[in-house]
Amino acid sequence: MKLVPKSPNVRTPGPASLLPGAVGDFRKPVSRSRTIRIDFRNIAIAPESLMDKFVIRGGNPLVGSVRISGAKNAALPAMAAAILTDEPVILENIPDVRDIQTERNLLVSMGAEVELGYGRASHRTTISCSKLANPEAAYELVKTMRASTLVLGPLVARMGRARVSQPGGCAIGARPIDLHIKGLERLGATIKQEHGYIEASAERLRGGHIIFDKITVTGTEDLMMAATLAQGETIMENCAREPEVTDLAALLTKMGARIEGAGTHTIRIQGVEKLHGARHRIIPDRIEAGTFVTAAVLTGGDLTLTNCDPSHLGALIQKLEEAGVRIRTAPDSMRVTNGHQLIAADITTEEYPGFPTDMQAQYMTLATQAQGTSIITENIFENRFMHAHELVRMGANIKVEGRRAIVRGKTPLSSAAVQCSDLRASASLVIAALVADGETIIDRVYHVDRGYERIEEKLKGVGAQIRRIGEILPKRATAPSVVA
Ligand code: EPU
């Protein structure tokens, strides 16, 4: 299926590669350019990675230091924000994970130029949306990454129209996007839903008053972006307060948007006529940091995380302290030391600053090794306990009752063949394998690759025994034997 204009190019920076009209000090000279062509037949998941598995031998403490990557969930809306201007937006600290590649492909399919940094600048991307021709997010992309819907608001705001596939259900819950749609209607967009697509149009959006029925992270981001170019003032209430929302507001403000209150429940946006280019550094990934902290605690390691922001991890740190863990924090690093006696502590997932649903699965693995019974309540998504069943296969004692999981520790974990169902469930299985007795084989690691940058290299670097293998294809058995 053809998704893109004739020459879908992603370019690495070159001397004259940025577009005229760029503002500020963000046009740094770069020496060489390289053009990468995207193979749109492999637009979703490269088939080879579909077969990848991790083989993990448990028992090694994680010791040393790990550098935390940029936050996937901050990078995705930031990339969508580039649609709002015809000038280049330069984003730094972009994680090299599959969801980011999907978003690059999506932007390119609309006619954007996306330049990738390389070498020391490999986490930088420059996006220019001066020639957007095709304001569409096709089903083939949206079905692999729901966050593709983040382009809806920016496209209507800048281009006056958007055609975005309905995302459909997902492994962790129904996850509708009705609140994005209702919000756009409040800003004056006309919405049509047919053939599995949402078609939104508006000559120019106008400011409005939006009270979210429910707190939604990408919904807040989508509508905040839309409102930046609307005529007049928009007031949004019951907004998400996640650090990723605040980071997006910081980027939009650098682009010329007038936003107040990001990080609180009420955000006010004064619409402007035009936004301009900007340079922005994405915040560190709090969930990657939390995942490594949990792994370090469980393995009895001594791990320092650098390039992270512990102030975004308050609820997790407090809960770990309650469970008997000692964590030392500095403004951009944190250290977990060994020798903790884990005690059961209950968690309930909540919107930020509550305990993050994206850390619930990893915490469940930790609870299997704590003394006593932990009750884990999942409030955000209705089906986010798939990992529990795999953990039980590894020896955990977990009973799922609706939105609650009752974890009775401390049960030894033993290796097994397990499979990932979603991104954070995969992380919980990786952590479980690090403390399990024997060699665990984890299947469908493409889920891990969506959101964790080089996880096996990072883990190996601090002492884990982990390797990635491709599936052994039955080809050899069926191919005619070669006679010498
Ligand atoms: N919801 C609705 N209608 C909507 C939008 C949301 O009913 O229009 C419901 C959802 O079904 C859910 C709740 O509201 O029950 C919260 O969903 P939210 O919209 O906040 O989730 P999201 O924006 O789709 C982001 C992250 C998720 C993270 C959640 C919650 C990104 C790209 N994704 O999703 O991250 O779990 O917020 O914090 O930011 C992950 O990284 O593994 C991940 C799933």
Coordinates of C-alpha atoms and ligand atoms in Angstrom, one line a residue:
M1 CA 0.0 0.0 0.0
K2 CA 1.3 3.4 -1.0
L3 CA 1.2 5.8 2.0
V4 CA 3.5 8.5 0.9
P5 CA 4.4 11.1 -1.6
K6 CA 6.8 10.0 -4.4
S7 CA 10.1 10.4 -2.5
P8 CA 9.7 9.6 1.1
N9 CA 13.0 10.8 2.4
V10 CA 14.4 11.0 5.9
R11 CA 17.6 13.1 5.7
T12 CA 20.4 13.4 8.1
P13 CA 21.6 17.0 8.6
G14 CA 23.6 18.6 5.8
P15 CA 25.0 22.1 5.4
A16 CA 22.1 23.6 3.5
S17 CA 19.6 21.1 4.7
L18 CA 17.5 23.4 6.9
L19 CA 14.8 25.5 5.5
P20 CA 14.8 29.2 5.0
G21 CA 13.0 31.2 7.7
A22 CA 14.4 29.3 10.6
V23 CA 14.6 31.5 13.7
G24 CA 16.7 31.6 16.9
D25 CA 20.0 30.1 17.4
F26 CA 19.1 26.6 16.6
R27 CA 20.7 26.4 13.1
K28 CA 24.1 24.9 14.0
P29 CA 26.4 24.1 11.1
V30 CA 26.6 20.4 10.3
S31 CA 29.2 18.8 8.1
R32 CA 27.7 16.0 6.0
S33 CA 24.4 14.8 4.8
R34 CA 23.0 11.4 4.2
T35 CA 19.6 10.4 2.9
I36 CA 17.8 7.4 4.2
R37 CA 14.9 6.0 2.2
I38 CA 12.2 4.4 4.2
D39 CA 11.0 1.1 2.9
F40 CA 7.3 1.5 3.4
R41 CA 6.7 -2.2 2.9
N42 CA 8.2 -2.5 6.4
I43 CA 6.5 0.5 7.8
A44 CA 5.1 -1.2 10.8
I45 CA 7.5 -3.7 12.3
A46 CA 10.6 -5.1 10.6
P47 CA 9.7 -8.8 10.2
E48 CA 13.1 -9.9 11.6
S49 CA 12.5 -8.1 14.9
L50 CA 9.1 -9.8 15.1
M51 CA 10.9 -13.0 15.7
D52 CA 13.4 -11.8 18.2
K53 CA 13.5 -13.2 21.7
F54 CA 15.6 -12.5 24.7
V55 CA 17.4 -15.2 26.5
I56 CA 18.1 -14.1 30.1
R57 CA 20.0 -16.1 32.7
G58 CA 19.0 -14.8 36.2
G59 CA 21.0 -14.3 39.3
N60 CA 23.4 -11.5 38.5
P61 CA 23.1 -8.2 40.5
L62 CA 23.0 -5.1 38.4
V63 CA 26.1 -3.1 39.3
G64 CA 27.4 0.1 37.7
S65 CA 25.8 3.0 35.9
V66 CA 23.1 3.4 33.2
R67 CA 22.4 6.5 31.2
I68 CA 18.7 7.1 30.8
S69 CA 17.3 8.0 27.4
G70 CA 14.9 10.7 26.4
A71 CA 11.2 10.1 27.2
K72 CA 9.3 8.4 24.4
N73 CA 6.0 9.8 25.6
A74 CA 7.4 13.3 25.5
A75 CA 9.2 12.9 22.2
L76 CA 6.0 11.6 20.4
P77 CA 3.9 14.8 21.0
A78 CA 6.9 17.0 20.5
M79 CA 7.4 15.5 17.0
A80 CA 3.7 16.0 16.3
A81 CA 4.1 19.7 17.4
A82 CA 6.4 20.3 14.4
I83 CA 3.3 20.1 12.2
L84 CA 2.2 23.4 13.7
T85 CA 4.9 25.4 11.9
D86 CA 6.5 25.7 8.5
E87 CA 9.8 26.2 10.1
P88 CA 12.2 23.5 11.3
V89 CA 11.8 22.1 14.8
I90 CA 15.0 20.6 16.2
L91 CA 14.5 18.0 19.0
E92 CA 17.3 16.6 21.1
N93 CA 17.5 13.6 23.4
I94 CA 15.1 11.7 21.2
P95 CA 15.2 8.0 22.1
D96 CA 16.1 5.5 19.4
V97 CA 13.1 3.3 19.8
R98 CA 10.6 1.8 17.4
D99 CA 7.7 4.1 18.2
I100 CA 9.8 7.1 17.3
Q101 CA 10.7 5.5 14.0
T102 CA 6.9 4.9 13.4
E103 CA 6.3 8.6 14.1
R104 CA 9.0 9.6 11.7
N105 CA 7.5 7.4 9.0
L106 CA 4.1 9.0 9.7
L107 CA 5.4 12.5 9.4
V108 CA 7.3 11.7 6.2
S109 CA 4.1 10.0 4.8
M110 CA 2.5 13.5 5.1
G111 CA 5.2 15.2 3.2
A112 CA 7.4 16.3 6.2
E113 CA 11.2 16.3 5.9
V114 CA 12.7 14.5 8.8
E115 CA 16.5 14.7 9.3
L116 CA 18.2 12.3 11.6
G117 CA 21.4 13.3 13.5
Y118 CA 24.1 10.6 13.5
G119 CA 27.2 9.9 15.4
R120 CA 27.3 12.1 18.5
A121 CA 24.1 13.8 17.4
S122 CA 22.3 10.5 16.8
H123 CA 19.5 11.5 19.3
R124 CA 18.7 14.7 17.4
T125 CA 16.0 15.0 14.8
T126 CA 15.0 18.0 12.7
I127 CA 11.5 18.1 11.4
S128 CA 10.3 20.5 8.7
C129 CA 6.7 20.5 7.9
S130 CA 6.8 23.4 5.3
K131 CA 5.5 21.2 2.5
L132 CA 2.8 19.1 4.2
A133 CA 0.7 17.7 1.4
N134 CA -1.2 14.7 2.8
P135 CA -2.8 15.4 6.2
E136 CA -3.6 11.7 6.8
A137 CA -2.6 9.1 9.4
A138 CA -3.3 5.8 7.7
Y139 CA -4.6 2.7 9.5
E140 CA -1.3 0.8 8.8
L141 CA 0.5 3.2 11.0
V142 CA -2.1 4.0 13.6
K143 CA -2.7 0.3 14.3
T144 CA 0.9 -0.2 15.3
M145 CA 1.0 3.0 17.4
R146 CA -2.0 4.7 19.0
A147 CA 0.0 7.8 19.7
S148 CA -0.2 8.5 15.9
T149 CA -3.5 10.1 16.8
L150 CA -1.5 13.0 18.3
V151 CA -1.3 14.5 14.8
L152 CA -5.1 15.1 14.7
G153 CA -5.1 18.4 16.6
P154 CA -2.0 19.9 15.0
L155 CA -3.2 19.0 11.4
V156 CA -6.6 20.6 11.8
A157 CA -5.0 23.7 13.4
R158 CA -2.4 24.2 10.7
M159 CA -3.9 22.6 7.6
G160 CA -7.6 23.0 8.3
R161 CA -8.2 19.3 7.8
A162 CA -7.1 15.9 9.0
R163 CA -7.9 12.3 8.2
V164 CA -6.8 10.0 11.0
S165 CA -7.6 6.3 11.4
Q166 CA -9.6 5.3 14.5
P167 CA -7.1 3.4 16.6
G168 CA -9.4 0.5 17.7
G169 CA -8.8 -1.5 20.9
C170 CA -5.5 -2.4 22.4
A171 CA -3.9 -5.1 24.6
I172 CA -4.3 -3.0 27.8
G173 CA -7.8 -1.6 27.3
A174 CA -10.4 -0.1 24.9
R175 CA -8.6 3.2 24.9
P176 CA -11.1 5.3 23.0
I177 CA -10.2 8.8 21.7
D178 CA -13.7 10.3 22.1
L179 CA -12.3 13.1 24.3
H180 CA -9.9 14.3 21.6
I181 CA -12.8 14.4 19.2
K182 CA -15.2 16.1 21.6
G183 CA -12.5 18.7 22.4
L184 CA -11.9 19.5 18.8
E185 CA -15.6 20.0 18.3
R186 CA -15.6 22.4 21.2
L187 CA -12.9 24.3 19.2
G188 CA -15.2 24.5 16.2
A189 CA -14.0 21.6 14.1
T190 CA -16.5 19.6 12.1
I191 CA -16.0 15.9 12.6
K192 CA -17.1 13.0 10.4
Q193 CA -16.4 9.4 11.3
E194 CA -16.6 6.8 8.5
H195 CA -14.8 3.8 7.1
G196 CA -12.7 3.6 10.3
Y197 CA -11.4 7.1 9.9
I198 CA -12.0 10.4 11.7
E199 CA -12.2 13.3 9.3
A200 CA -11.9 16.7 11.0
S201 CA -12.0 20.1 9.3
A202 CA -12.2 23.8 10.3
E203 CA -11.3 26.9 8.4
R204 CA -9.7 28.2 11.6
L205 CA -10.3 26.7 15.0
R206 CA -11.6 29.1 17.6
G207 CA -10.9 29.2 21.3
G208 CA -13.3 27.3 23.6
H209 CA -13.9 25.9 27.0
I210 CA -13.1 22.3 27.4
I211 CA -13.7 20.3 30.6
F212 CA -12.3 16.8 30.1
D213 CA -14.8 14.1 31.4
K214 CA -11.7 12.1 32.4
I215 CA -8.0 12.9 32.6
T216 CA -6.3 12.0 29.4
V217 CA -2.6 12.5 28.7
T218 CA -2.5 12.5 24.9
G219 CA -5.9 14.1 24.8
T220 CA -4.6 17.1 26.8
E221 CA -1.5 17.2 24.5
D222 CA -3.6 17.0 21.3
L223 CA -6.0 19.7 22.2
M224 CA -3.3 22.0 23.7
M225 CA -1.5 21.8 20.3
A226 CA -4.7 22.5 18.4
A227 CA -5.5 25.5 20.6
T228 CA -2.2 27.2 20.1
L229 CA -3.3 28.3 16.6
A230 CA -7.0 28.8 17.3
Q231 CA -8.6 32.2 17.3
G232 CA -9.0 33.5 20.8
E233 CA -8.6 31.9 24.2
T234 CA -9.0 28.3 25.1
I235 CA -9.5 27.1 28.7
M236 CA -9.0 23.4 29.4
E237 CA -10.0 22.0 32.7
N238 CA -9.3 18.6 34.3
C239 CA -6.1 18.3 32.3
A240 CA -3.4 15.7 32.7
R241 CA -0.4 17.0 34.7
E242 CA 2.2 14.6 33.5
P243 CA 5.7 15.9 33.0
E244 CA 5.3 15.0 29.3
V245 CA 2.5 17.5 29.1
T246 CA 4.6 20.2 30.7
D247 CA 7.5 19.4 28.4
L248 CA 5.3 19.8 25.4
A249 CA 4.1 23.1 26.7
A250 CA 7.7 24.2 27.1
L251 CA 8.4 23.4 23.4
L252 CA 5.2 25.1 22.2
T253 CA 6.1 28.2 24.2
K254 CA 9.5 28.2 22.5
M255 CA 7.6 28.0 19.2
G256 CA 5.7 31.2 20.1
A257 CA 2.6 29.7 21.8
R258 CA 1.0 31.5 24.7
I259 CA 0.3 28.8 27.3
E260 CA -0.3 29.1 31.1
G261 CA -0.9 26.5 33.7
A262 CA 0.7 23.4 32.1
G263 CA 1.4 20.9 34.9
T264 CA -1.8 22.0 36.7
H265 CA -5.4 20.9 36.1
T266 CA -6.3 24.1 34.2
I267 CA -4.4 25.2 31.1
R268 CA -5.1 28.5 29.4
I269 CA -4.0 29.1 25.8
Q270 CA -4.2 32.3 23.9
G271 CA -4.2 31.4 20.2
V272 CA -1.7 33.0 17.9
E273 CA -1.6 33.5 14.1
K274 CA 1.6 31.5 13.5
L275 CA 4.2 29.5 15.3
H276 CA 7.9 29.4 14.4
G277 CA 10.7 26.9 14.6
A278 CA 12.5 26.0 17.9
R279 CA 15.2 23.8 19.4
H280 CA 14.2 21.7 22.4
R281 CA 15.7 19.0 24.6
I282 CA 13.3 16.2 25.5
I283 CA 13.0 15.3 29.2
P284 CA 14.5 12.0 30.5
D285 CA 12.3 8.9 30.4
R286 CA 10.9 8.5 33.9
I287 CA 9.5 5.0 33.1
E288 CA 12.8 3.7 31.8
A289 CA 14.5 5.1 34.9
G290 CA 11.8 3.4 37.1
T291 CA 12.2 0.1 35.3
F292 CA 16.0 0.1 35.9
V293 CA 15.6 1.1 39.6
T294 CA 13.1 -1.8 40.0
A295 CA 15.5 -4.2 38.3
A296 CA 18.4 -3.0 40.6
V297 CA 16.4 -3.4 43.7
L298 CA 15.3 -6.9 42.8
T299 CA 18.7 -8.2 41.8
G300 CA 20.3 -6.7 45.0
G301 CA 22.5 -4.5 42.8
D302 CA 24.2 -1.2 43.2
L303 CA 23.0 0.9 40.3
T304 CA 23.4 4.6 39.5
L305 CA 21.1 6.2 36.9
T306 CA 22.4 9.2 35.1
N307 CA 20.7 11.8 32.9
C308 CA 17.4 11.2 34.7
D309 CA 15.0 13.4 36.7
P310 CA 14.1 11.8 40.1
S311 CA 11.6 14.7 40.7
H312 CA 9.4 13.0 38.1
L313 CA 9.5 9.7 40.1
G314 CA 8.2 10.9 43.5
A315 CA 5.4 8.3 43.8
L316 CA 7.6 5.4 42.8
I317 CA 10.5 6.5 45.1
Q318 CA 8.1 6.9 48.0
K319 CA 6.5 3.5 47.5
L320 CA 9.9 1.8 47.2
E321 CA 11.0 3.5 50.5
E322 CA 7.8 2.1 52.0
A323 CA 8.9 -1.3 50.8
G324 CA 12.2 -1.0 52.5
V325 CA 14.4 0.3 49.7
R326 CA 16.9 3.2 50.1
I327 CA 17.4 5.5 47.1
R328 CA 19.7 8.4 47.0
T329 CA 18.8 11.2 44.6
A330 CA 20.5 14.2 43.0
P331 CA 18.9 16.6 40.6
D332 CA 19.8 14.5 37.5
S333 CA 20.8 11.1 38.9
M334 CA 19.8 8.5 41.4
R335 CA 21.4 5.5 43.1
V336 CA 20.0 2.3 44.5
T337 CA 22.2 0.2 46.7
N338 CA 22.0 -3.4 47.6
G339 CA 21.0 -5.3 50.7
H340 CA 17.3 -4.5 51.0
Q341 CA 14.7 -6.7 52.8
L342 CA 11.6 -6.1 50.7
I343 CA 8.4 -5.7 52.5
A344 CA 5.0 -5.8 50.8
A345 CA 3.4 -2.4 50.0
D346 CA 0.1 -1.8 48.1
I347 CA -0.1 0.4 45.1
T348 CA -3.0 2.1 43.3
T349 CA -2.3 3.5 39.8
E350 CA -3.4 7.1 39.4
E351 CA -2.8 10.0 37.1
Y352 CA 0.4 12.0 37.7
P353 CA 1.6 12.7 40.4
G354 CA 0.1 9.4 41.6
F355 CA 1.7 6.0 41.0
P356 CA 2.1 5.6 37.2
T357 CA 0.2 2.9 35.4
D358 CA 3.3 2.5 33.2
M359 CA 5.2 1.2 36.3
Q360 CA 2.5 -1.1 37.5
A361 CA 3.8 -4.3 35.8
Q362 CA 7.4 -3.8 36.9
Y363 CA 6.2 -3.1 40.5
M364 CA 4.2 -6.4 40.3
T365 CA 7.4 -8.3 39.7
L366 CA 9.0 -6.6 42.6
A367 CA 6.0 -7.5 44.8
T368 CA 6.5 -11.2 44.0
Q369 CA 9.8 -10.9 45.9
A370 CA 8.5 -8.9 48.9
Q371 CA 7.7 -10.4 52.2
G372 CA 3.9 -10.4 52.6
T373 CA 0.9 -9.6 50.5
S374 CA 0.7 -6.6 48.1
I375 CA -2.5 -5.4 46.6
I376 CA -2.1 -3.8 43.2
T377 CA -5.1 -1.7 41.9
E378 CA -5.1 -0.6 38.3
N379 CA -7.3 2.4 37.9
I380 CA -6.2 3.8 34.5
F381 CA -6.6 0.8 32.1
E382 CA -9.1 -2.0 32.4
N383 CA -7.0 -4.8 31.1
R384 CA -3.4 -4.1 32.2
F385 CA -2.7 -7.4 34.0
M386 CA -1.6 -9.6 31.2
H387 CA 1.9 -9.9 32.7
A388 CA 0.4 -11.5 35.9
H389 CA -0.4 -14.7 34.0
E390 CA 3.2 -15.0 32.7
L391 CA 4.6 -14.2 36.1
V392 CA 2.5 -17.0 37.6
R393 CA 4.0 -19.3 35.0
M394 CA 7.4 -18.4 36.5
G395 CA 6.3 -19.3 40.0
A396 CA 4.6 -16.1 41.3
N397 CA 1.5 -16.3 43.4
I398 CA -0.8 -13.7 41.9
K399 CA -4.6 -13.7 41.9
V400 CA -6.3 -11.2 39.6
E401 CA -9.8 -10.0 40.6
G402 CA -11.1 -7.4 38.2
R403 CA -9.0 -4.3 38.6
R404 CA -7.1 -5.7 41.6
A405 CA -4.2 -8.1 41.7
I406 CA -3.3 -9.8 45.0
V407 CA 0.4 -10.7 45.0
R408 CA 1.6 -13.1 47.7
G409 CA 5.4 -12.9 48.2
K410 CA 7.9 -14.1 48.5
T411 CA 8.0 -16.9 46.0
P412 CA 11.1 -18.0 44.1
L413 CA 10.8 -17.4 40.4
S414 CA 12.0 -20.1 38.0
S415 CA 12.8 -19.7 34.3
A416 CA 10.2 -20.4 31.7
A417 CA 9.3 -19.6 28.1
V418 CA 7.1 -16.5 28.4
Q419 CA 5.8 -13.9 26.0
C420 CA 5.3 -10.1 26.0
S421 CA 1.8 -8.7 25.5
D422 CA 2.6 -5.0 25.6
L423 CA 5.5 -2.6 26.3
R424 CA 5.5 -2.4 30.1
A425 CA 4.4 -6.1 30.6
S426 CA 7.5 -7.0 28.7
A427 CA 9.6 -4.9 31.0
S428 CA 8.1 -6.8 34.0
L429 CA 9.1 -10.1 32.4
V430 CA 12.7 -9.0 31.7
I431 CA 13.0 -8.0 35.4
A432 CA 11.5 -11.3 36.5
A433 CA 14.0 -13.2 34.3
L434 CA 16.9 -11.3 35.9
V435 CA 16.1 -12.9 39.3
A436 CA 14.7 -16.2 38.1
D437 CA 16.5 -19.4 38.6
G438 CA 17.9 -20.6 35.2
E439 CA 17.4 -19.3 31.6
T440 CA 14.2 -17.6 30.6
I441 CA 13.2 -17.1 27.0
I442 CA 11.1 -14.1 26.3
D443 CA 9.2 -14.0 23.1
R444 CA 7.7 -11.0 21.1
V445 CA 10.4 -8.6 22.3
Y446 CA 9.3 -6.2 19.6
H447 CA 7.0 -4.8 22.3
V448 CA 10.2 -3.9 24.4
D449 CA 11.7 -2.3 21.3
R450 CA 8.8 0.1 21.0
G451 CA 9.9 2.0 24.1
Y452 CA 13.2 0.9 25.6
E453 CA 16.4 1.9 23.8
R454 CA 19.0 -0.9 23.5
I455 CA 17.7 -2.4 26.7
E456 CA 19.8 -5.6 26.3
E457 CA 23.0 -3.5 25.8
K458 CA 22.2 -1.3 28.8
L459 CA 21.5 -4.4 31.0
K460 CA 24.6 -6.2 29.8
G461 CA 26.7 -3.2 30.6
V462 CA 25.7 -3.5 34.3
G463 CA 26.2 -7.2 34.6
A464 CA 23.1 -8.9 33.3
Q465 CA 23.3 -12.1 31.2
I466 CA 21.0 -11.3 28.4
R467 CA 21.2 -11.9 24.7
R468 CA 18.9 -11.4 21.8
I469 CA 18.2 -14.2 19.4
G470 CA 16.2 -14.4 16.2
E471 CA 13.9 -17.3 15.7
I472 CA 15.4 -20.4 14.3
L473 CA 13.5 -20.8 11.1
P474 CA 12.3 -24.2 9.9
K475 CA 13.8 -23.4 6.5
R476 CA 16.8 -25.6 6.8
A477 CA 14.7 -28.6 7.6
T478 CA 12.4 -28.1 4.6
A479 CA 14.9 -26.9 2.0
P480 CA 16.3 -29.5 -0.3
S481 CA 19.6 -30.8 0.9
V482 CA 22.6 -29.6 -1.1
V483 CA 24.8 -32.4 -2.4
A484 CA 28.4 -31.4 -2.4
Ligands
EPU1 N1 -9.7 7.8 27.7 C1 -11.0 7.9 27.2 N2 -11.2 8.7 26.1 C2 -10.2 9.4 25.5 C3 -8.9 9.3 26.0 C4 -8.7 8.4 27.1 O1 -11.9 7.2 27.7 O2 -10.5 10.1 24.6 C5 -9.4 6.9 28.8 C6 -8.5 5.7 28.5 O3 -9.2 4.6 27.9 C7 -7.8 5.4 29.8 C8 -7.7 6.8 30.4 O4 -8.7 7.6 29.8 O5 -8.7 4.6 30.5 C9 -6.4 7.4 30.4 O6 -5.9 7.3 29.1 P1 -4.9 8.4 28.5 O7 -5.6 9.1 27.3 O8 -4.3 9.3 29.5 O9 -3.8 7.5 27.9 P2 -2.9 7.9 26.6 O10 -2.8 9.3 26.4 O11 -3.5 7.1 25.4 C10 -0.6 7.9 27.6 C11 0.7 7.2 27.4 C12 0.6 5.8 28.0 C13 0.2 5.9 29.4 C14 -1.1 6.7 29.6 C15 -1.5 6.9 31.1 C16 1.7 8.3 25.5 C17 2.0 8.2 24.1 N3 1.1 7.2 26.0 O12 -1.5 7.2 26.9 O13 1.8 5.1 27.8 O14 0.0 4.6 29.9 O15 -0.9 8.0 29.0 O16 -0.4 7.5 31.8 O17 1.9 9.3 26.2 C18 3.3 3.3 27.6 O18 4.3 4.1 27.4 O19 3.5 2.1 27.7 C19 1.9 3.8 27.6 C20 0.9 3.0 27.4

